[in-house]
Amino acid sequence: MATTPNLPTPDFTYDPTLPGACIAGVRPYRNGSYRLDSETIGSKFIVHNYGHGGAGITLSWGCAGKVHDIVKGFLVGTQDTKVAVLGAGVMGLTAATRMLDLGLAVTIYSDRKPLETTSSKAGGQWAVSVVEYSGKERELTDIIKTAYTTFKASIGQGFGVSERPNYTATSSHNLDIVIQLAPGLIPPRKSLARLPFEGHTQPGFVYQTLLIEPPIFLARLEADLRARGAVFVNRKFTGKSDILASVTENILINCTGLGSMTLFSDTKMQPIKGQLAMLPPQAALKYLYGQNGYMFPRADHVVIGGTFEVGVNNETPDPTVCQGLVDHIASQFGKAPVKPLPDIHIHHPDHAPIVNPDIPVA
Ligand SMILES: Cc1cc2nc3c(=O)[nH]c(=O)nc-3n(C[C@H](O)[C@H](O)[C@H](O)COP(=O)(O)OP(=O)(O)OC[C@H]3O[C@@H](n4cnc5c(N)ncnc54)[C@H](O)[C@@H]3O)c2cc1C
């Protein structure tokens, strides 16, 4: 029987102490479900769009479509022509884009520039990862379909989106969500007798997925928004009363991610820190890889991640953790002694999706 040739082995040479080689971000996780709804407070109509955990990039265009529909419905009974978007991460920028599509004048308020947000630190796989959607199966189905088809249509258009094979050691819970909610949306997963890599003997799976490179995607969204007349304002809000008093627009889209924990006193919000090892880019690598941790080949870096620190709300990277991530993936290729992920790969007992050692979690 012919053996499948191996795909290129990554170069795992890595110095976690170099600037930018080890980064950390905090996922805006929300217990029960992400928030996508509206409320009226006095003269303000507020649409909330936050709490997407490890799937904000993935769901962004779909959620922006829902925000569009909510605001379009509201506009039927008002003369308002202006909208304030709070937050310049992926949720804010995609929602702002759809607000321009409605013909509204858009101002984006944020205390961080797009490339400083959590969104800019995401790995970038299209995966419904570490997000709850209790009771919202139909809504999430729409969101997934819109998001996937919008990203797919943008391949080759300068948004940093590409379709890649993802090789995984086990079947992916994240993928199962998509197969279950939107059958036929994505190409089927194939079983492999052996993963086609140096040092691998075990069976596995491959499926086609989308890689969305956040630095390219966010920069492009920002450039397009500015070109279409959206205004960016640097502003740090201290609380809901500050927002209501200082934002002059009557329509507000709240995309402040983890910021909503304090700004809107949302006790369901929970920070989940993740760390990423950023290796130099390697043009020969065209595939994603997942084995209790993940590796994404981007234009700027080969990204290795897979840590979850539930309840930890700081962006301080730990070089030891990043080195541990690299050693873990390298060991699968026979390039380092076999090691589990760093101890920091915490699985929280209260979170079923996180307990599942999903491949790949993002
Ligand atoms: C390590 C890691 C890997 C990840 N990998 C993936 C992945 O592969 N695929 C995927 O889909 N997702 C991934 N994610 C998840 C993704 O990054 C988030 O779900 C997404 O960034 C959330 O976007 P957001 O716009 O809601 O929040 P953010 O990007 O955090 O944006 C929030 C905005 O609100 C502003 N803001 C907050 N508070 C205030 C305030 N008080 N005043 C003014 N402005 C405020 C911020 O400045 C910012 O502009 C990953 C996350 C991490 C940490």
CSV table of C-alpha atoms and ligand atoms in Angstrom, one decimal:
chain,number,residue,atom,x,y,z
A,1,MET,CA,0.0,0.0,0.0
A,2,ALA,CA,1.4,3.4,-0.9
A,3,THR,CA,2.3,5.6,2.0
A,4,THR,CA,1.2,9.3,2.1
A,5,PRO,CA,4.2,11.6,1.8
A,6,ASN,CA,4.9,13.8,4.8
A,7,LEU,CA,4.0,17.5,4.7
A,8,PRO,CA,6.8,19.9,5.6
A,9,THR,CA,8.0,19.8,9.3
A,10,PRO,CA,7.8,23.1,11.1
A,11,ASP,CA,11.0,24.8,12.2
A,12,PHE,CA,10.6,25.0,16.0
A,13,THR,CA,13.6,27.3,16.6
A,14,TYR,CA,12.2,29.8,19.1
A,15,ASP,CA,13.3,32.4,21.6
A,16,PRO,CA,10.4,33.4,23.8
A,17,THR,CA,12.3,36.4,25.2
A,18,LEU,CA,12.4,38.2,21.8
A,19,PRO,CA,10.0,41.2,21.5
A,20,GLY,CA,6.6,40.0,20.3
A,21,ALA,CA,7.5,36.3,20.5
A,22,CYS,CA,5.2,35.6,23.3
A,23,ILE,CA,1.9,37.4,23.7
A,24,ALA,CA,-1.2,37.0,25.8
A,25,GLY,CA,-4.9,38.1,25.4
A,26,VAL,CA,-8.0,37.7,27.4
A,27,ARG,CA,-11.1,36.1,25.8
A,28,PRO,CA,-14.4,37.8,26.5
A,29,TYR,CA,-16.3,34.7,27.6
A,30,ARG,CA,-19.9,35.0,28.8
A,31,ASN,CA,-21.6,32.3,30.8
A,32,GLY,CA,-24.7,30.9,29.3
A,33,SER,CA,-24.4,32.8,26.0
A,34,TYR,CA,-22.9,35.7,24.1
A,35,ARG,CA,-25.1,38.8,24.2
A,36,LEU,CA,-26.8,40.0,21.1
A,37,ASP,CA,-29.9,42.1,22.0
A,38,SER,CA,-31.1,45.6,22.4
A,39,GLU,CA,-32.4,47.8,25.2
A,40,THR,CA,-33.7,51.4,25.4
A,41,ILE,CA,-32.5,53.6,28.2
A,42,GLY,CA,-34.1,57.1,28.1
A,43,SER,CA,-33.4,58.4,24.6
A,44,LYS,CA,-30.7,55.9,23.8
A,45,PHE,CA,-31.3,52.7,21.8
A,46,ILE,CA,-28.4,50.3,22.7
A,47,VAL,CA,-27.6,47.1,20.8
A,48,HIS,CA,-25.3,44.8,22.7
A,49,ASN,CA,-22.9,42.6,20.8
A,50,TYR,CA,-20.3,41.0,23.0
A,51,GLY,CA,-19.2,37.9,24.9
A,52,HIS,CA,-18.0,35.7,22.1
A,53,GLY,CA,-15.2,34.0,24.0
A,54,GLY,CA,-12.8,32.2,21.7
A,55,ALA,CA,-14.9,32.7,18.6
A,56,GLY,CA,-15.2,36.5,18.1
A,57,ILE,CA,-13.3,36.6,14.8
A,58,THR,CA,-15.3,33.5,13.6
A,59,LEU,CA,-18.7,34.9,14.4
A,60,SER,CA,-18.0,38.6,13.6
A,61,TRP,CA,-19.7,39.0,10.2
A,62,GLY,CA,-22.7,37.0,11.3
A,63,CYS,CA,-23.2,39.0,14.4
A,64,ALA,CA,-22.7,42.2,12.5
A,65,GLY,CA,-25.5,41.1,10.2
A,66,LYS,CA,-27.8,40.6,13.1
A,67,VAL,CA,-26.9,44.1,14.5
A,68,HIS,CA,-27.7,45.5,11.0
A,69,ASP,CA,-31.2,43.9,11.1
A,70,ILE,CA,-31.9,45.1,14.6
A,71,VAL,CA,-30.9,48.7,13.8
A,72,LYS,CA,-32.8,48.6,10.4
A,73,GLY,CA,-35.9,47.7,12.3
A,74,PHE,CA,-35.4,50.5,14.8
A,75,LEU,CA,-34.8,53.1,12.0
A,76,VAL,CA,-38.4,52.6,10.7
A,77,GLY,CA,-39.7,54.7,13.6
A,78,THR,CA,-37.0,57.4,13.9
A,79,GLN,CA,-35.3,60.2,12.1
A,80,ASP,CA,-31.9,59.3,13.5
A,81,THR,CA,-29.0,59.3,11.0
A,82,LYS,CA,-26.1,58.7,13.4
A,83,VAL,CA,-24.7,55.7,15.2
A,84,ALA,CA,-22.0,55.3,17.9
A,85,VAL,CA,-20.1,52.1,17.9
A,86,LEU,CA,-18.4,51.4,21.2
A,87,GLY,CA,-15.3,49.3,20.7
A,88,ALA,CA,-12.8,48.9,17.9
A,89,GLY,CA,-12.2,45.2,18.0
A,90,VAL,CA,-13.5,42.8,15.4
A,91,MET,CA,-17.1,43.1,16.7
A,92,GLY,CA,-17.0,46.9,16.6
A,93,LEU,CA,-15.4,47.1,13.1
A,94,THR,CA,-17.7,44.6,11.4
A,95,ALA,CA,-20.8,46.1,13.0
A,96,ALA,CA,-19.6,49.6,12.0
A,97,THR,CA,-19.2,48.4,8.4
A,98,ARG,CA,-22.8,47.2,8.4
A,99,MET,CA,-24.0,50.5,9.9
A,100,LEU,CA,-22.4,52.3,6.9
A,101,ASP,CA,-24.3,49.9,4.7
A,102,LEU,CA,-27.5,51.3,6.3
A,103,GLY,CA,-26.4,54.8,5.3
A,104,LEU,CA,-25.7,56.0,8.8
A,105,ALA,CA,-23.0,58.3,9.9
A,106,VAL,CA,-20.7,56.2,12.1
A,107,THR,CA,-18.4,57.2,15.0
A,108,ILE,CA,-16.3,54.5,16.7
A,109,TYR,CA,-15.4,55.2,20.3
A,110,SER,CA,-12.6,53.1,21.8
A,111,ASP,CA,-9.8,53.3,24.3
A,112,ARG,CA,-7.6,51.1,22.1
A,113,LYS,CA,-6.8,51.2,18.4
A,114,PRO,CA,-7.9,48.1,16.4
A,115,LEU,CA,-4.4,46.6,16.3
A,116,GLU,CA,-4.2,46.9,20.1
A,117,THR,CA,-7.4,45.0,20.9
A,118,THR,CA,-7.9,41.4,22.0
A,119,SER,CA,-9.1,40.8,18.5
A,120,SER,CA,-5.6,41.6,17.1
A,121,LYS,CA,-4.2,38.9,19.4
A,122,ALA,CA,-6.5,36.1,18.2
A,123,GLY,CA,-4.9,33.1,16.4
A,124,GLY,CA,-7.4,33.4,13.6
A,125,GLN,CA,-9.0,30.1,12.8
A,126,TRP,CA,-12.6,30.0,11.8
A,127,ALA,CA,-13.8,27.8,14.7
A,128,VAL,CA,-16.8,28.1,17.0
A,129,SER,CA,-14.6,27.7,20.0
A,130,VAL,CA,-15.3,28.4,23.7
A,131,VAL,CA,-18.5,30.3,23.2
A,132,GLU,CA,-21.8,29.4,24.8
A,133,TYR,CA,-25.1,29.7,22.9
A,134,SER,CA,-27.7,28.1,25.2
A,135,GLY,CA,-31.2,28.4,23.7
A,136,LYS,CA,-29.9,30.3,20.7
A,137,GLU,CA,-29.3,27.4,18.3
A,138,ARG,CA,-31.4,29.0,15.4
A,139,GLU,CA,-29.7,32.4,15.8
A,140,LEU,CA,-26.3,30.9,15.9
A,141,THR,CA,-27.0,28.9,12.8
A,142,ASP,CA,-27.8,32.1,10.9
A,143,ILE,CA,-24.7,33.8,12.4
A,144,ILE,CA,-22.5,30.9,11.4
A,145,LYS,CA,-23.8,30.7,7.8
A,146,THR,CA,-23.5,34.5,7.3
A,147,ALA,CA,-20.0,34.6,8.8
A,148,TYR,CA,-18.6,31.6,6.9
A,149,THR,CA,-20.0,32.7,3.5
A,150,THR,CA,-18.9,36.3,4.0
A,151,PHE,CA,-15.3,35.2,5.0
A,152,LYS,CA,-15.2,32.7,2.2
A,153,ALA,CA,-16.3,35.3,-0.4
A,154,SER,CA,-13.5,37.6,0.8
A,155,ILE,CA,-10.7,35.1,0.0
A,156,GLY,CA,-8.2,36.8,-2.3
A,157,GLN,CA,-9.6,40.3,-1.6
A,158,GLY,CA,-7.0,41.5,0.8
A,159,PHE,CA,-8.8,40.6,4.0
A,160,GLY,CA,-6.2,38.1,5.1
A,161,VAL,CA,-8.5,35.1,4.6
A,162,SER,CA,-7.5,31.8,3.1
A,163,GLU,CA,-8.8,28.2,3.0
A,164,ARG,CA,-6.5,25.6,4.5
A,165,PRO,CA,-6.5,22.0,5.5
A,166,ASN,CA,-6.6,21.5,9.3
A,167,TYR,CA,-5.0,18.2,10.5
A,168,THR,CA,-6.2,17.1,13.9
A,169,ALA,CA,-5.5,14.1,16.1
A,170,THR,CA,-9.1,13.8,17.3
A,171,SER,CA,-12.5,14.9,15.8
A,172,SER,CA,-13.2,18.5,16.7
A,173,HIS,CA,-16.0,19.6,19.0
A,174,ASN,CA,-15.9,23.0,17.4
A,175,LEU,CA,-16.4,21.5,14.0
A,176,ASP,CA,-19.2,19.2,15.2
A,177,ILE,CA,-21.1,22.3,16.3
A,178,VAL,CA,-21.0,23.6,12.7
A,179,ILE,CA,-21.8,20.2,11.2
A,180,GLN,CA,-24.8,19.9,13.5
A,181,LEU,CA,-26.2,23.4,13.1
A,182,ALA,CA,-25.4,24.0,9.5
A,183,PRO,CA,-25.1,20.7,7.7
A,184,GLY,CA,-23.4,21.0,4.3
A,185,LEU,CA,-22.0,24.5,5.0
A,186,ILE,CA,-18.4,23.3,5.1
A,187,PRO,CA,-16.6,20.5,3.3
A,188,PRO,CA,-16.8,17.1,5.1
A,189,ARG,CA,-14.1,15.9,7.4
A,190,LYS,CA,-12.0,13.0,6.3
A,191,SER,CA,-10.5,10.3,8.4
A,192,LEU,CA,-6.8,9.5,7.9
A,193,ALA,CA,-5.1,6.2,8.7
A,194,ARG,CA,-2.0,8.3,9.7
A,195,LEU,CA,-1.5,12.1,10.0
A,196,PRO,CA,1.0,12.9,7.2
A,197,PHE,CA,3.8,14.3,9.3
A,198,GLU,CA,7.3,13.4,10.5
A,199,GLY,CA,7.1,11.5,13.8
A,200,HIS,CA,3.4,10.7,13.5
A,201,THR,CA,2.1,7.2,13.4
A,202,GLN,CA,-1.4,7.6,14.7
A,203,PRO,CA,-4.7,8.1,12.8
A,204,GLY,CA,-6.4,11.5,12.6
A,205,PHE,CA,-8.6,13.8,10.6
A,206,VAL,CA,-8.4,16.5,8.0
A,207,TYR,CA,-10.9,19.1,7.0
A,208,GLN,CA,-10.9,22.4,5.1
A,209,THR,CA,-11.1,25.5,7.3
A,210,LEU,CA,-10.6,29.2,7.0
A,211,LEU,CA,-7.7,31.0,8.4
A,212,ILE,CA,-8.4,34.7,9.1
A,213,GLU,CA,-5.2,36.6,9.9
A,214,PRO,CA,-6.3,39.2,12.5
A,215,PRO,CA,-3.6,41.9,11.8
A,216,ILE,CA,-4.5,41.9,8.1
A,217,PHE,CA,-8.2,41.7,8.6
A,218,LEU,CA,-8.5,44.4,11.2
A,219,ALA,CA,-6.2,46.8,9.4
A,220,ARG,CA,-8.3,46.3,6.2
A,221,LEU,CA,-11.6,46.9,8.0
A,222,GLU,CA,-10.2,50.0,9.6
A,223,ALA,CA,-8.9,51.3,6.3
A,224,ASP,CA,-12.2,50.6,4.6
A,225,LEU,CA,-14.2,52.3,7.4
A,226,ARG,CA,-12.1,55.4,7.2
A,227,ALA,CA,-12.3,55.5,3.4
A,228,ARG,CA,-16.1,55.4,3.8
A,229,GLY,CA,-16.2,58.3,6.3
A,230,ALA,CA,-16.3,56.5,9.6
A,231,VAL,CA,-14.7,58.6,12.4
A,232,PHE,CA,-12.5,57.0,15.1
A,233,VAL,CA,-12.5,58.7,18.5
A,234,ASN,CA,-10.1,57.7,21.4
A,235,ARG,CA,-12.3,57.6,24.5
A,236,LYS,CA,-12.1,55.6,27.7
A,237,PHE,CA,-15.5,55.1,29.3
A,238,THR,CA,-15.8,54.7,33.1
A,239,GLY,CA,-19.3,53.2,33.3
A,240,LYS,CA,-22.8,53.2,31.8
A,241,SER,CA,-23.7,56.6,33.2
A,242,ASP,CA,-20.5,58.0,31.5
A,243,ILE,CA,-21.5,56.5,28.2
A,244,LEU,CA,-25.1,57.8,28.4
A,245,ALA,CA,-23.9,61.3,29.4
A,246,SER,CA,-21.0,61.7,27.0
A,247,VAL,CA,-22.1,59.9,23.7
A,248,THR,CA,-24.3,62.3,21.7
A,249,GLU,CA,-25.6,59.7,19.3
A,250,ASN,CA,-29.0,58.1,20.1
A,251,ILE,CA,-28.2,54.7,18.6
A,252,LEU,CA,-25.3,52.9,20.3
A,253,ILE,CA,-23.8,49.5,19.4
A,254,ASN,CA,-22.0,48.1,22.4
A,255,CYS,CA,-19.0,46.0,21.2
A,256,THR,CA,-16.7,46.5,24.2
A,257,GLY,CA,-16.0,42.8,24.8
A,258,LEU,CA,-14.7,42.2,28.2
A,259,GLY,CA,-15.2,45.9,29.0
A,260,SER,CA,-18.9,45.2,29.3
A,261,MET,CA,-18.2,43.3,32.5
A,262,THR,CA,-17.7,46.7,34.3
A,263,LEU,CA,-19.3,49.1,31.8
A,264,PHE,CA,-22.7,47.3,31.9
A,265,SER,CA,-22.2,45.4,35.2
A,266,ASP,CA,-22.5,42.1,33.4
A,267,THR,CA,-21.7,39.5,36.0
A,268,LYS,CA,-22.0,36.7,33.4
A,269,MET,CA,-18.7,37.9,31.8
A,270,GLN,CA,-15.7,35.9,32.6
A,271,PRO,CA,-12.1,36.5,31.4
A,272,ILE,CA,-10.2,33.5,29.9
A,273,LYS,CA,-6.6,34.3,29.3
A,274,GLY,CA,-4.7,32.7,26.4
A,275,GLN,CA,-1.1,32.8,25.5
A,276,LEU,CA,0.5,32.5,22.0
A,277,ALA,CA,4.0,31.7,20.9
A,278,MET,CA,4.8,33.6,17.7
A,279,LEU,CA,7.5,31.9,15.6
A,280,PRO,CA,9.0,33.5,12.5
A,281,PRO,CA,6.8,32.9,9.4
A,282,GLN,CA,7.4,29.8,7.4
A,283,ALA,CA,6.2,29.9,3.8
A,284,ALA,CA,6.4,26.2,3.3
A,285,LEU,CA,3.7,25.5,5.9
A,286,LYS,CA,0.3,25.6,4.3
A,287,TYR,CA,-1.7,23.6,6.9
A,288,LEU,CA,-3.2,24.1,10.3
A,289,TYR,CA,-2.4,21.5,13.0
A,290,GLY,CA,-4.2,20.6,16.2
A,291,GLN,CA,-3.1,18.1,18.9
A,292,ASN,CA,-4.2,19.4,22.3
A,293,GLY,CA,-3.0,22.8,21.2
A,294,TYR,CA,-2.8,24.3,17.8
A,295,MET,CA,-0.5,25.7,15.1
A,296,PHE,CA,-1.5,28.2,12.5
A,297,PRO,CA,0.8,29.3,9.6
A,298,ARG,CA,0.2,33.0,9.1
A,299,ALA,CA,2.0,35.5,6.9
A,300,ASP,CA,3.4,37.3,10.0
A,301,HIS,CA,4.1,34.4,12.2
A,302,VAL,CA,3.6,30.7,12.8
A,303,VAL,CA,1.3,30.9,15.8
A,304,ILE,CA,1.3,28.2,18.5
A,305,GLY,CA,-1.4,28.4,21.2
A,306,GLY,CA,-3.9,26.5,23.3
A,307,THR,CA,-3.8,27.8,26.8
A,308,PHE,CA,-6.9,28.7,28.9
A,309,GLU,CA,-6.7,30.4,32.2
A,310,VAL,CA,-10.2,30.8,33.4
A,311,GLY,CA,-10.8,33.9,35.5
A,312,VAL,CA,-7.4,35.4,34.8
A,313,ASN,CA,-7.7,39.0,33.5
A,314,ASN,CA,-4.3,40.2,32.5
A,315,GLU,CA,-2.3,40.4,29.3
A,316,THR,CA,1.1,39.6,30.7
A,317,PRO,CA,2.8,36.9,28.7
A,318,ASP,CA,4.9,34.2,30.4
A,319,PRO,CA,7.9,33.1,28.2
A,320,THR,CA,8.0,29.8,30.1
A,321,VAL,CA,4.4,29.0,29.0
A,322,CYS,CA,5.1,30.0,25.4
A,323,GLN,CA,8.2,27.8,25.3
A,324,GLY,CA,6.1,25.0,26.8
A,325,LEU,CA,3.5,25.4,24.0
A,326,VAL,CA,6.2,25.2,21.3
A,327,ASP,CA,7.8,22.2,23.0
A,328,HIS,CA,4.5,20.4,23.2
A,329,ILE,CA,3.8,20.7,19.4
A,330,ALA,CA,7.5,20.0,18.6
A,331,SER,CA,7.3,16.8,20.6
A,332,GLN,CA,4.5,15.6,18.3
A,333,PHE,CA,6.9,15.9,15.4
A,334,GLY,CA,9.7,14.1,17.3
A,335,LYS,CA,11.5,17.4,17.7
A,336,ALA,CA,11.4,17.7,21.5
A,337,PRO,CA,10.9,15.2,24.3
A,338,VAL,CA,7.3,14.3,24.7
A,339,LYS,CA,5.6,16.8,27.0
A,340,PRO,CA,2.0,17.7,27.9
A,341,LEU,CA,0.9,21.3,27.5
A,342,PRO,CA,2.1,23.6,30.2
A,343,ASP,CA,0.4,23.3,33.5
A,344,ILE,CA,-1.4,26.4,32.7
A,345,HIS,CA,-3.7,24.5,30.3
A,346,ILE,CA,-6.4,24.8,32.9
A,347,HIS,CA,-9.8,23.1,32.2
A,348,HIS,CA,-12.5,24.7,34.3
A,349,PRO,CA,-15.0,22.2,35.7
A,350,ASP,CA,-17.9,24.6,35.2
A,351,HIS,CA,-17.4,24.9,31.5
A,352,ALA,CA,-18.2,21.8,29.5
A,353,PRO,CA,-16.9,23.2,26.2
A,354,ILE,CA,-13.6,23.9,27.8
A,355,VAL,CA,-13.4,20.6,29.6
A,356,ASN,CA,-13.5,19.0,26.2
A,357,PRO,CA,-9.8,18.9,25.1
A,358,ASP,CA,-10.9,20.2,21.7
A,359,ILE,CA,-8.8,20.2,18.7
A,360,PRO,CA,-8.2,22.9,17.8
A,361,VAL,CA,-9.4,25.2,20.4
A,362,ALA,CA,-8.6,28.8,19.7
B,1,LIG,C1,-5.1,33.8,22.6
B,1,LIG,C2,-6.4,34.0,21.9
B,1,LIG,C3,-6.6,33.3,20.7
B,1,LIG,C4,-7.8,33.5,20.0
B,1,LIG,N1,-8.0,32.8,18.8
B,1,LIG,C5,-9.2,33.0,18.1
B,1,LIG,C6,-9.4,32.3,16.9
B,1,LIG,O1,-8.5,31.6,16.4
B,1,LIG,N2,-10.6,32.5,16.3
B,1,LIG,C7,-11.5,33.3,16.8
B,1,LIG,O2,-12.6,33.4,16.2
B,1,LIG,N3,-11.4,34.0,18.0
B,1,LIG,C8,-10.2,33.8,18.6
B,1,LIG,N4,-10.0,34.5,19.9
B,1,LIG,C9,-11.2,35.2,20.4
B,1,LIG,C10,-11.3,36.6,19.9
B,1,LIG,O3,-10.0,37.3,20.0
B,1,LIG,C11,-12.3,37.4,20.7
B,1,LIG,O4,-13.5,36.6,20.7
B,1,LIG,C12,-12.6,38.7,20.0
B,1,LIG,O5,-11.4,39.4,19.9
B,1,LIG,C13,-13.7,39.5,20.7
B,1,LIG,O6,-13.8,40.7,20.0
B,1,LIG,P1,-14.5,42.0,20.6
B,1,LIG,O7,-14.5,43.0,19.5
B,1,LIG,O8,-15.7,41.6,21.3
B,1,LIG,O9,-13.5,42.5,21.8
B,1,LIG,P2,-12.1,43.3,21.8
B,1,LIG,O10,-11.3,42.9,20.6
B,1,LIG,O11,-11.6,43.1,23.1
B,1,LIG,O12,-12.6,44.8,21.5
B,1,LIG,C14,-13.2,45.5,22.6
B,1,LIG,C15,-13.1,46.9,22.3
B,1,LIG,O13,-13.8,47.7,23.3
B,1,LIG,C16,-13.0,48.7,23.8
B,1,LIG,N5,-13.3,49.0,25.1
B,1,LIG,C17,-13.4,48.1,26.2
B,1,LIG,N6,-13.6,48.7,27.3
B,1,LIG,C18,-13.6,50.0,27.0
B,1,LIG,C19,-13.8,51.2,27.8
B,1,LIG,N7,-14.0,51.2,29.1
B,1,LIG,N8,-13.8,52.4,27.2
B,1,LIG,C20,-13.6,52.5,25.9
B,1,LIG,N9,-13.4,51.4,25.1
B,1,LIG,C21,-13.4,50.2,25.7
B,1,LIG,C22,-11.6,48.1,23.6
B,1,LIG,O14,-10.6,49.2,23.5
B,1,LIG,C23,-11.7,47.5,22.2
B,1,LIG,O15,-11.6,48.4,21.2
B,1,LIG,C24,-8.8,34.3,20.5
B,1,LIG,C25,-8.6,35.1,21.7
B,1,LIG,C26,-7.4,34.9,22.4
B,1,LIG,C27,-7.1,35.7,23.6
